[in-house]
Tab-separated table of C-alpha atoms in Angstrom:
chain	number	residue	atom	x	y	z
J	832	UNK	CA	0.000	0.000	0.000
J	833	UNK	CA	1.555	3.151	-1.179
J	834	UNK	CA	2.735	5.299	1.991
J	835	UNK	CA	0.648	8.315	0.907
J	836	UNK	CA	-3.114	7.008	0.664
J	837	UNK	CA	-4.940	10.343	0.485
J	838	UNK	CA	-3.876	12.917	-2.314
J	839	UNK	CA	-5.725	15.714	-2.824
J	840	UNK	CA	-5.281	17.966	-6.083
J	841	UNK	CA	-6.708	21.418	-6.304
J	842	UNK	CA	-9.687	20.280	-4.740
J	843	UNK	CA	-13.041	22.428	-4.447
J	844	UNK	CA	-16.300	22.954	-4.048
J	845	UNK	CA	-17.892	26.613	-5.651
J	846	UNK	CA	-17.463	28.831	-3.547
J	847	UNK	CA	-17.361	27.075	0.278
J	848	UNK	CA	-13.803	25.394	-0.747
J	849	UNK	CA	-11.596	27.426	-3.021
J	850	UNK	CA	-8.904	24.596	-4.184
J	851	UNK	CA	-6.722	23.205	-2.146
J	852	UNK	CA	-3.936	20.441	-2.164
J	853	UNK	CA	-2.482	17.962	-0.028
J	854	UNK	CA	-0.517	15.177	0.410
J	855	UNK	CA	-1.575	12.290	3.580
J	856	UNK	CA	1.206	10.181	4.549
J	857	UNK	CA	-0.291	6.407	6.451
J	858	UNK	CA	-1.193	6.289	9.789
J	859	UNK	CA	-1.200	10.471	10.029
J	860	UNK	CA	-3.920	12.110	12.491
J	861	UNK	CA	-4.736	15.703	11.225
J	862	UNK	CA	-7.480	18.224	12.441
J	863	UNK	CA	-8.687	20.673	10.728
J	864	UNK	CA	-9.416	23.657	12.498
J	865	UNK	CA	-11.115	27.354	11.721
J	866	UNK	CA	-13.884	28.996	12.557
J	867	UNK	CA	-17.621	28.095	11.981
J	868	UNK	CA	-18.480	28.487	7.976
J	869	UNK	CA	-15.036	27.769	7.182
J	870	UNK	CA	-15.560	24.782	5.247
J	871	UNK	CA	-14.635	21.949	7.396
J	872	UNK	CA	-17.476	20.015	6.774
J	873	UNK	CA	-17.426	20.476	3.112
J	874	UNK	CA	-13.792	19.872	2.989
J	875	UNK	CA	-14.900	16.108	4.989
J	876	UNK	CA	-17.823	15.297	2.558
J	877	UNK	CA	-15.448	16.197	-0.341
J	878	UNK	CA	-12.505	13.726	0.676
J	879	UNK	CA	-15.769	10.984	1.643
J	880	UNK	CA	-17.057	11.003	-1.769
J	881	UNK	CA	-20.039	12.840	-0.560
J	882	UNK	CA	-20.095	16.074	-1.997
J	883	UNK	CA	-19.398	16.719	-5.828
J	884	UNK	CA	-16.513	19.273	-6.537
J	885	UNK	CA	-13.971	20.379	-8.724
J	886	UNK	CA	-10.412	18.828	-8.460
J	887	UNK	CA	-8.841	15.206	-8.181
J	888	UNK	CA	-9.269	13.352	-4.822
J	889	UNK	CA	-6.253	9.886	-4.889
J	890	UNK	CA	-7.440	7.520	-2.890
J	891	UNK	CA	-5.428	4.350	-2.681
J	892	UNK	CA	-4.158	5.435	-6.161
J	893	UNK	CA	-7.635	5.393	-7.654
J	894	UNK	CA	-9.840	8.536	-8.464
J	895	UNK	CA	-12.010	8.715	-5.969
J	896	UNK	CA	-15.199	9.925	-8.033
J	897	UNK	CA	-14.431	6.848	-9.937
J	898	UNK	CA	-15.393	4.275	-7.091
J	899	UNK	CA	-18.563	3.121	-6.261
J	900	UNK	CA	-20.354	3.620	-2.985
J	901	UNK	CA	-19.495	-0.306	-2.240
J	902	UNK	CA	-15.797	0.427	-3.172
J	903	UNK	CA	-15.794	3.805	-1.071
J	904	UNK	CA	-17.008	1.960	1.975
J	905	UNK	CA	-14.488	-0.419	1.912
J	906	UNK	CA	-11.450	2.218	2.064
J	907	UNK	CA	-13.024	4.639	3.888
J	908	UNK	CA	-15.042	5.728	6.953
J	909	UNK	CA	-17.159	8.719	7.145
J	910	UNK	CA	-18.584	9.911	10.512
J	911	UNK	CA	-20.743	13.170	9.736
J	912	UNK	CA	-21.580	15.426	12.214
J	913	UNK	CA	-24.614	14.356	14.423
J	914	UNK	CA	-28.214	13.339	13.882
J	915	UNK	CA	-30.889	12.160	16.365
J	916	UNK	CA	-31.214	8.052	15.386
J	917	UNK	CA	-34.763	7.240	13.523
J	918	UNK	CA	-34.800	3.775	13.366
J	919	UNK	CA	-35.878	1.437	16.335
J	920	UNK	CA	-33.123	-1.053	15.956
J	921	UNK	CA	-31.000	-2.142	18.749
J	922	UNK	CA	-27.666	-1.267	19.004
J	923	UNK	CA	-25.780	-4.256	18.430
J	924	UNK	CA	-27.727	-4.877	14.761
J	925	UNK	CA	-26.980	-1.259	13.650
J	926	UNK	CA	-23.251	-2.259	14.850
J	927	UNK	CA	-23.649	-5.128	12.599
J	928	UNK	CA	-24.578	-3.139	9.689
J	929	UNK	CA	-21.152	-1.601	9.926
J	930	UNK	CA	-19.110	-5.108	9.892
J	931	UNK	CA	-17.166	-5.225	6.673
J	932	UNK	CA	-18.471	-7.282	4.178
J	933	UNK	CA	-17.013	-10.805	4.183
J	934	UNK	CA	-15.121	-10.118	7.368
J	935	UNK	CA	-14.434	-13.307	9.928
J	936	UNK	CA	-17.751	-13.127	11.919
J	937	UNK	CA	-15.878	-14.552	14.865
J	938	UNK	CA	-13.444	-11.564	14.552
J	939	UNK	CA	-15.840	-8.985	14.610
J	940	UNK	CA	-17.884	-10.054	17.149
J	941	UNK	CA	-14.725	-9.841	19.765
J	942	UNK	CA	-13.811	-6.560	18.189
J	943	UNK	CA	-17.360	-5.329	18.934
J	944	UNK	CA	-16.738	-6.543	22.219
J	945	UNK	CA	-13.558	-4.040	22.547
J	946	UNK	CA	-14.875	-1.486	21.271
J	947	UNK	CA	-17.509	-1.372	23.410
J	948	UNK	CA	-15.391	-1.339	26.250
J	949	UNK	CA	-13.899	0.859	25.384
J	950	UNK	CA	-16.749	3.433	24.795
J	951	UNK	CA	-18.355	1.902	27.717
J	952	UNK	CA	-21.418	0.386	25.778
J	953	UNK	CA	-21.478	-3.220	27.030
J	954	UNK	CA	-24.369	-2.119	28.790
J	955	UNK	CA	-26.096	-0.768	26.006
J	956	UNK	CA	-26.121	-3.420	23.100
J	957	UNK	CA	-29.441	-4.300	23.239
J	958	UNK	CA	-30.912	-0.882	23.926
J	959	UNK	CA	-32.610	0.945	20.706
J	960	UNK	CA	-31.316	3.729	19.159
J	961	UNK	CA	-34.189	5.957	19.904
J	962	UNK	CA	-33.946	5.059	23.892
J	963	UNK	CA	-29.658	6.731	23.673
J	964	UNK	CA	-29.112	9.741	25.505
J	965	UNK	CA	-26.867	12.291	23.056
J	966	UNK	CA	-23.548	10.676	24.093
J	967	UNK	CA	-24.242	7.338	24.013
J	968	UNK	CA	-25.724	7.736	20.371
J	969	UNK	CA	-22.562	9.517	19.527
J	970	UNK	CA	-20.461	7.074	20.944
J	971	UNK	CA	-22.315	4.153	19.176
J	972	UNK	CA	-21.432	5.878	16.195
J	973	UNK	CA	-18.359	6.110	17.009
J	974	UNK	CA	-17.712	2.386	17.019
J	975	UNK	CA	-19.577	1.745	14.215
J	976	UNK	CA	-17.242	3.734	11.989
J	977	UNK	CA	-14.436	2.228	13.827
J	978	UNK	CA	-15.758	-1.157	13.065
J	979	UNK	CA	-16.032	-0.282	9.484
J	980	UNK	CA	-12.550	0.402	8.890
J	981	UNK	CA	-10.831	-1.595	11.636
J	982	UNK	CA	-8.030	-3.391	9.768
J	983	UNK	CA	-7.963	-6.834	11.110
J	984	UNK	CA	-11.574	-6.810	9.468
J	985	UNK	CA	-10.945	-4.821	6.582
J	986	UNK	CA	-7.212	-4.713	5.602
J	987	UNK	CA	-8.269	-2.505	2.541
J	988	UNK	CA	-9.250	0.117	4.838
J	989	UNK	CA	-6.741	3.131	4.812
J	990	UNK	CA	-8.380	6.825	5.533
J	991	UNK	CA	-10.835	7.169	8.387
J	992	UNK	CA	-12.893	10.937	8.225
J	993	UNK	CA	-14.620	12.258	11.514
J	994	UNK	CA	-16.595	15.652	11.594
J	995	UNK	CA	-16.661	16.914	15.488
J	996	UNK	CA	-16.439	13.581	16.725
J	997	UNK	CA	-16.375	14.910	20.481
J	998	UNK	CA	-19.192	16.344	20.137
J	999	UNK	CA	-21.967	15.559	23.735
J	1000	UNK	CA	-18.900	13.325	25.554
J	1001	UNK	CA	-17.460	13.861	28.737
J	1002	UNK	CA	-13.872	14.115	28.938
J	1003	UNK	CA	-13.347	10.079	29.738
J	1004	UNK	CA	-15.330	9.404	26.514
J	1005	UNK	CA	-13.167	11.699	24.665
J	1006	UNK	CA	-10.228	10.108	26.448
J	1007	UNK	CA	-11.303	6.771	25.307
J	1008	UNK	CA	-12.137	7.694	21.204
J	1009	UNK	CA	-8.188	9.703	21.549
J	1010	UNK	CA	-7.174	6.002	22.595
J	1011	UNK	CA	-8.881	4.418	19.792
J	1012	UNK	CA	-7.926	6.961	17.135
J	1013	UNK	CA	-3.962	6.308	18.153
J	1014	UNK	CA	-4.622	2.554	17.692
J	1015	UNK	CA	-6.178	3.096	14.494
J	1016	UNK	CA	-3.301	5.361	13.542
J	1017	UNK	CA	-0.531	2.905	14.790
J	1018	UNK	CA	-1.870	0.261	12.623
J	1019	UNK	CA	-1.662	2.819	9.527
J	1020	UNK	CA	-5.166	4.562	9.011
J	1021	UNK	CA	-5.011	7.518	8.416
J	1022	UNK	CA	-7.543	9.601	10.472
J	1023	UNK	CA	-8.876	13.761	10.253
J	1024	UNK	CA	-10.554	15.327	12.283
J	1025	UNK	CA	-12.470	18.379	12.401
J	1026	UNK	CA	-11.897	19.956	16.015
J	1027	UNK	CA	-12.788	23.377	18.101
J	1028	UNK	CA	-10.758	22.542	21.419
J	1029	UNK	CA	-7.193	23.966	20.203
J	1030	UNK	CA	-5.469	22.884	23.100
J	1031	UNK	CA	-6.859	18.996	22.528
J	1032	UNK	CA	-5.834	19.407	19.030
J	1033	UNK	CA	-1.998	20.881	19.943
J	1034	UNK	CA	-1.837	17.543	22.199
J	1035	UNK	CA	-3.057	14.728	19.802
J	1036	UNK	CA	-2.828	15.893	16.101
J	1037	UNK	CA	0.429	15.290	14.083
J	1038	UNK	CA	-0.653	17.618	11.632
J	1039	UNK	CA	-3.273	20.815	11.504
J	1040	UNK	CA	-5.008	22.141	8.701
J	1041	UNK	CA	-6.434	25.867	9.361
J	1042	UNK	CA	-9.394	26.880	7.470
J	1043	UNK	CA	-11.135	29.957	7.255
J	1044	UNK	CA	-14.254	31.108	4.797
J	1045	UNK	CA	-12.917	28.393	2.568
J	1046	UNK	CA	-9.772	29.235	2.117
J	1047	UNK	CA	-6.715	26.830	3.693
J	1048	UNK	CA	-4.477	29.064	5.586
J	1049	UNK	CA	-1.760	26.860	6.513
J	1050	UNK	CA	-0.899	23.111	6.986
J	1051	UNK	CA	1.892	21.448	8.530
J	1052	UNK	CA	3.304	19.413	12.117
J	1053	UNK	CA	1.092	20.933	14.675
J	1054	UNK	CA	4.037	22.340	16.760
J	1055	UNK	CA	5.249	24.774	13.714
J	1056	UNK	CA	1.547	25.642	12.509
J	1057	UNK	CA	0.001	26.202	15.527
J	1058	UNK	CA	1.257	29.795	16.965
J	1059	UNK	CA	-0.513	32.780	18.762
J	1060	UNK	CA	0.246	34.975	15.559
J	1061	UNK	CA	-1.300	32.001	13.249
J	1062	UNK	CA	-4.206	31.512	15.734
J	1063	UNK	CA	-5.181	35.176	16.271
J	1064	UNK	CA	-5.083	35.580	12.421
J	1065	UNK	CA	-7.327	32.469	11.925
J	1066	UNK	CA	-10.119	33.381	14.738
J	1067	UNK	CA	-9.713	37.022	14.685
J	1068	UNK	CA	-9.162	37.510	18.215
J	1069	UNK	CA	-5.899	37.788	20.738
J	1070	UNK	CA	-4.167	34.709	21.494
J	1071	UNK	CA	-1.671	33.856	24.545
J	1072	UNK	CA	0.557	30.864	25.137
J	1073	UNK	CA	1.078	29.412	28.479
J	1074	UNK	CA	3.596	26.497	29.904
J	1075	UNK	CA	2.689	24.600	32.361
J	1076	UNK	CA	4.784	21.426	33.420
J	1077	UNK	CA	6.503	21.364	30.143
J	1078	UNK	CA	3.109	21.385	27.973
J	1079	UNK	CA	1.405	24.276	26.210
J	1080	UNK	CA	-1.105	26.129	26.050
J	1081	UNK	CA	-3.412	28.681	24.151
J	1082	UNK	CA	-5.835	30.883	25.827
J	1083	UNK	CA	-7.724	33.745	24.195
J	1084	UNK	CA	-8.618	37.225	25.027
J	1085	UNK	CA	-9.971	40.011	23.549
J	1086	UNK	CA	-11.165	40.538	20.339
J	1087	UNK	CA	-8.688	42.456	17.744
């Protein structure tokens, strides 16, 4: 598998994503951060095969438009941001729905198990979708996205796509998906993000995209992109940078 699974060229969409390019090396974990409206989510659905655009998205070495939604699901998971569940299903079937196809049944059933350990769900298999509080749907989610590209199930599996994934858990949830996401990442899946909590993202992300009103500001490592003067710019307010115990850390201020 080539060492770069994700190339984007020139890639847009009208006006809420002028082009932009990018090379993703394996097992990377990038967020892309920027104010509300600045085309995170579009940028997502773009790279997912979602949303039709201008430009050339490489995935695997194949065109992305090019693959069906069969072949899409096999290399790639896409968690959009949240919706209230509709259907009446318990949770472990619409986990099942998720399995790869043709996966080792055995397999998957112990990697549900893990994962919902993890995400502290054991309890909550047989519940229905409709009776989850907001985390717990998010959460179940979550896994099932994780289960869809988890590559002792699905070794063709390479980019994994999550829009606010934090979004309604606690901080031991979000503990637990950060755990999950470096496992994924470890075992070479390639995994971004679309974050607001700057300081989470200046601890976890190897690399950080910064959008704003469609336009890509900057990308690179997260220690050499991520700077009051670049922040300030991107939010349009007053940054500072603390240390604490050899760690940093932005806080903001005033407006400019």
């Amino acid at each position: 598998m080539s060492t770069k699974p994700l190339i984007l060229h020139n890639v847009s969409v009208g006006t809420r994503l002028l082009p932009f390019s990018a090379q993703v090396e394996r097992g990377a974990l990038i967020h892309i951060i920027g104010p509300n409206g600045a085309g995170k989510s579009t940028l997502l659905a773009r790279i997912a095969g979602i949303l039709p655009g201008e430009g050339r998205v490489m995935l695997n070495q194949q065109n992305l438009d090019a693959l069906t939604p069969a072949e899409l699901a096999r290399c790639r998971g896409y968690l959009h941001q949240q919706q209230q569940p509709s259907a009446l299903m318990p949770v472990f079937q619409y986990l099942a729905l998720h399995q790869p196809v043709g996966c080792d049944l055995a397999l998957a059933d112990r990697v549900v198990g893990d994962l919902a350990t993890s995400l502290a769900l054991g309890d909550k298999l047989s519940r229905p979708l409709t009776q989850l509080s907001g985390g717990e749907w998010q959460r179940v989610r979550i896994a099932a996205i994780c289960l869809q590209v988890w590559p002792a199930l699905n070794p063709q599996a390479s980019l994994l796509l999550l829009d606010e994934p934090m979004n309604s858990l606690d901080i031991s949830q979000q503990a637990a998906v950060d755990q999950l996401l470096h496992q994924l990442t470890d075992a070479g899946i390639s995994v971004i993000v679309s974050a607001h909590d700057l300081n989470h993202t200046q601890l976890h992300a190897h690399q950080v995209w910064m959008l704003r009103a469609g336009v890509m500001q900057d990308q690179g490592p997260t220690t050499e992109v991520m700077t009051v003067k670049s922040l300030s710019k991107l939010y349009g307010i007053n940054f500072r940078e603390l240390e604490s115990e050899g760690q940093r850390w932005f806080i903001y201020q005033n407006h400019i």
